[in-house]
Short mmCIF file of C-alpha atoms in Angstrom, two decimals:
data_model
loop_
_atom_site.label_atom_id
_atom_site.label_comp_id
_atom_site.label_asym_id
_atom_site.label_seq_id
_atom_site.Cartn_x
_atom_site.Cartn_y
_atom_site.Cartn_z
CA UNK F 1 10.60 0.94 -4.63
CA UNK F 2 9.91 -0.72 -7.94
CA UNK F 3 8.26 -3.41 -6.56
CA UNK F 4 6.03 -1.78 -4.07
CA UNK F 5 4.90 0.36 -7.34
CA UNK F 6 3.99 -2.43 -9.45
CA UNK F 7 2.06 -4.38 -6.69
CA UNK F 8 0.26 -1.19 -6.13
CA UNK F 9 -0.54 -0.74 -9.77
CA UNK F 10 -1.69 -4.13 -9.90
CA UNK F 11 -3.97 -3.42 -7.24
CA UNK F 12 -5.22 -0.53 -9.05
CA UNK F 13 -5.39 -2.74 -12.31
CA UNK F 14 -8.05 -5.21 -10.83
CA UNK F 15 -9.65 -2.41 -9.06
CA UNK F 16 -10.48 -0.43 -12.17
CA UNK F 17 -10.87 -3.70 -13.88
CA UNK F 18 -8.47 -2.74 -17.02
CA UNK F 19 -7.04 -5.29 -19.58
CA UNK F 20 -4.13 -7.17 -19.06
CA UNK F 21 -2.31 -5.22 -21.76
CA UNK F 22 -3.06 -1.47 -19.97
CA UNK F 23 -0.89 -2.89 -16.92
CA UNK F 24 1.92 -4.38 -19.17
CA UNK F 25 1.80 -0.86 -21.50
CA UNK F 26 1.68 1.07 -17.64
CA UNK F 27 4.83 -0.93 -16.34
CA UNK F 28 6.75 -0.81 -19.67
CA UNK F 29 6.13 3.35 -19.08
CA UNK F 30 6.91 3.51 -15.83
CA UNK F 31 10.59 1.11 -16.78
CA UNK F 32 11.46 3.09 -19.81
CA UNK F 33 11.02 6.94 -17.91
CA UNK F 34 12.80 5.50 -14.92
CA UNK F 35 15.85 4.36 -17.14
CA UNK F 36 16.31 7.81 -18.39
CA UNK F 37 15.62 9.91 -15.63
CA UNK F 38 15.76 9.59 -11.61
CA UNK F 39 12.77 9.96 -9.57
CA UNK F 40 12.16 11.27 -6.04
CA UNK F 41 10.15 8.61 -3.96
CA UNK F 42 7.64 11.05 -3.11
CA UNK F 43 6.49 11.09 -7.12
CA UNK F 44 7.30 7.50 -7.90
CA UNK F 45 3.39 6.91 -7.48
CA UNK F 46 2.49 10.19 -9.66
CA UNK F 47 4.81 8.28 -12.31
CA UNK F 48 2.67 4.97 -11.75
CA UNK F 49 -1.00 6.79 -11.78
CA UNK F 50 0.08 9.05 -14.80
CA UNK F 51 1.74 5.83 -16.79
CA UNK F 52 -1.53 4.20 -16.58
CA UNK F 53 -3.83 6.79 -17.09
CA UNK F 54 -1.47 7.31 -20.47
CA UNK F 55 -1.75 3.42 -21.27
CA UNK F 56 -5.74 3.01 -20.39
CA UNK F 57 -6.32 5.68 -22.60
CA UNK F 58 -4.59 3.80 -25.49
CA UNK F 59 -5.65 0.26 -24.46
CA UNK F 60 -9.38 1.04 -23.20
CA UNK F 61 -12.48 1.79 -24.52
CA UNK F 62 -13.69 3.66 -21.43
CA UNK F 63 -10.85 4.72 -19.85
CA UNK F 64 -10.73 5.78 -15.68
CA UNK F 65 -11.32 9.25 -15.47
CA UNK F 66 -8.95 11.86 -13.69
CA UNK F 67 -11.04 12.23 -10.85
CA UNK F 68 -10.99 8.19 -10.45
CA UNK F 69 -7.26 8.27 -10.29
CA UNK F 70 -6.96 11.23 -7.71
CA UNK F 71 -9.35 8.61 -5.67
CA UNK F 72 -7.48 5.84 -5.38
CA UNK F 73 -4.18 7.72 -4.41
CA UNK F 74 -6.07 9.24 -1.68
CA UNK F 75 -5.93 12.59 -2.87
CA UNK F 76 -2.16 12.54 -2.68
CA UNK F 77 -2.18 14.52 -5.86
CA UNK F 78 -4.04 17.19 -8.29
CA UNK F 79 -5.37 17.04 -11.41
CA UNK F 80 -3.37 19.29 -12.70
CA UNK F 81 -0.20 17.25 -10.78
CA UNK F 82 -1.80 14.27 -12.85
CA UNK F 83 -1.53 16.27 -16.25
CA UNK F 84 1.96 17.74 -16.54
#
């Protein structure tokens, strides 16, 4: 499941165009929560899309908005699903 995540986050990475180091800070999220806790496969893309929203806003200097992310899961989840 891993690897379907990270090939879709890549996909998201060139999409948004982000920096190389907002993917590597997104995966390194995404590896360390996983480690600790399990994940159901229905959220292991909320875990992706909330990693990198996390990481753009500490690598970017115009970060995706919300609404963006919401977008390009297909409106698989909320904002507020996004948040928590």
């Amino acid at each position: 499941m891993r690897r379907i995540l990270v090939d879709w986050l890549i996909d998201v990475h060139v999409k948004f165009k982000l920096l190389p180091e907002t993917l590597f800070q997104t995966i390194n999220m995404v590896d360390r929560y996983t480690e600790i806790r399990q994940i159901k496969r229905k959220n292991y893309q909320l875990l992706g899309v909330t990693s990198m929203l996390i990481a753009a806003k500490y690598e970017e200097i115009y970060p995706p908005f919300i609404k963006d992310f919401i977008y390009i899961t297909d409106k698989a989840y909320t904002k507020e699903q996004i948040i928590e």
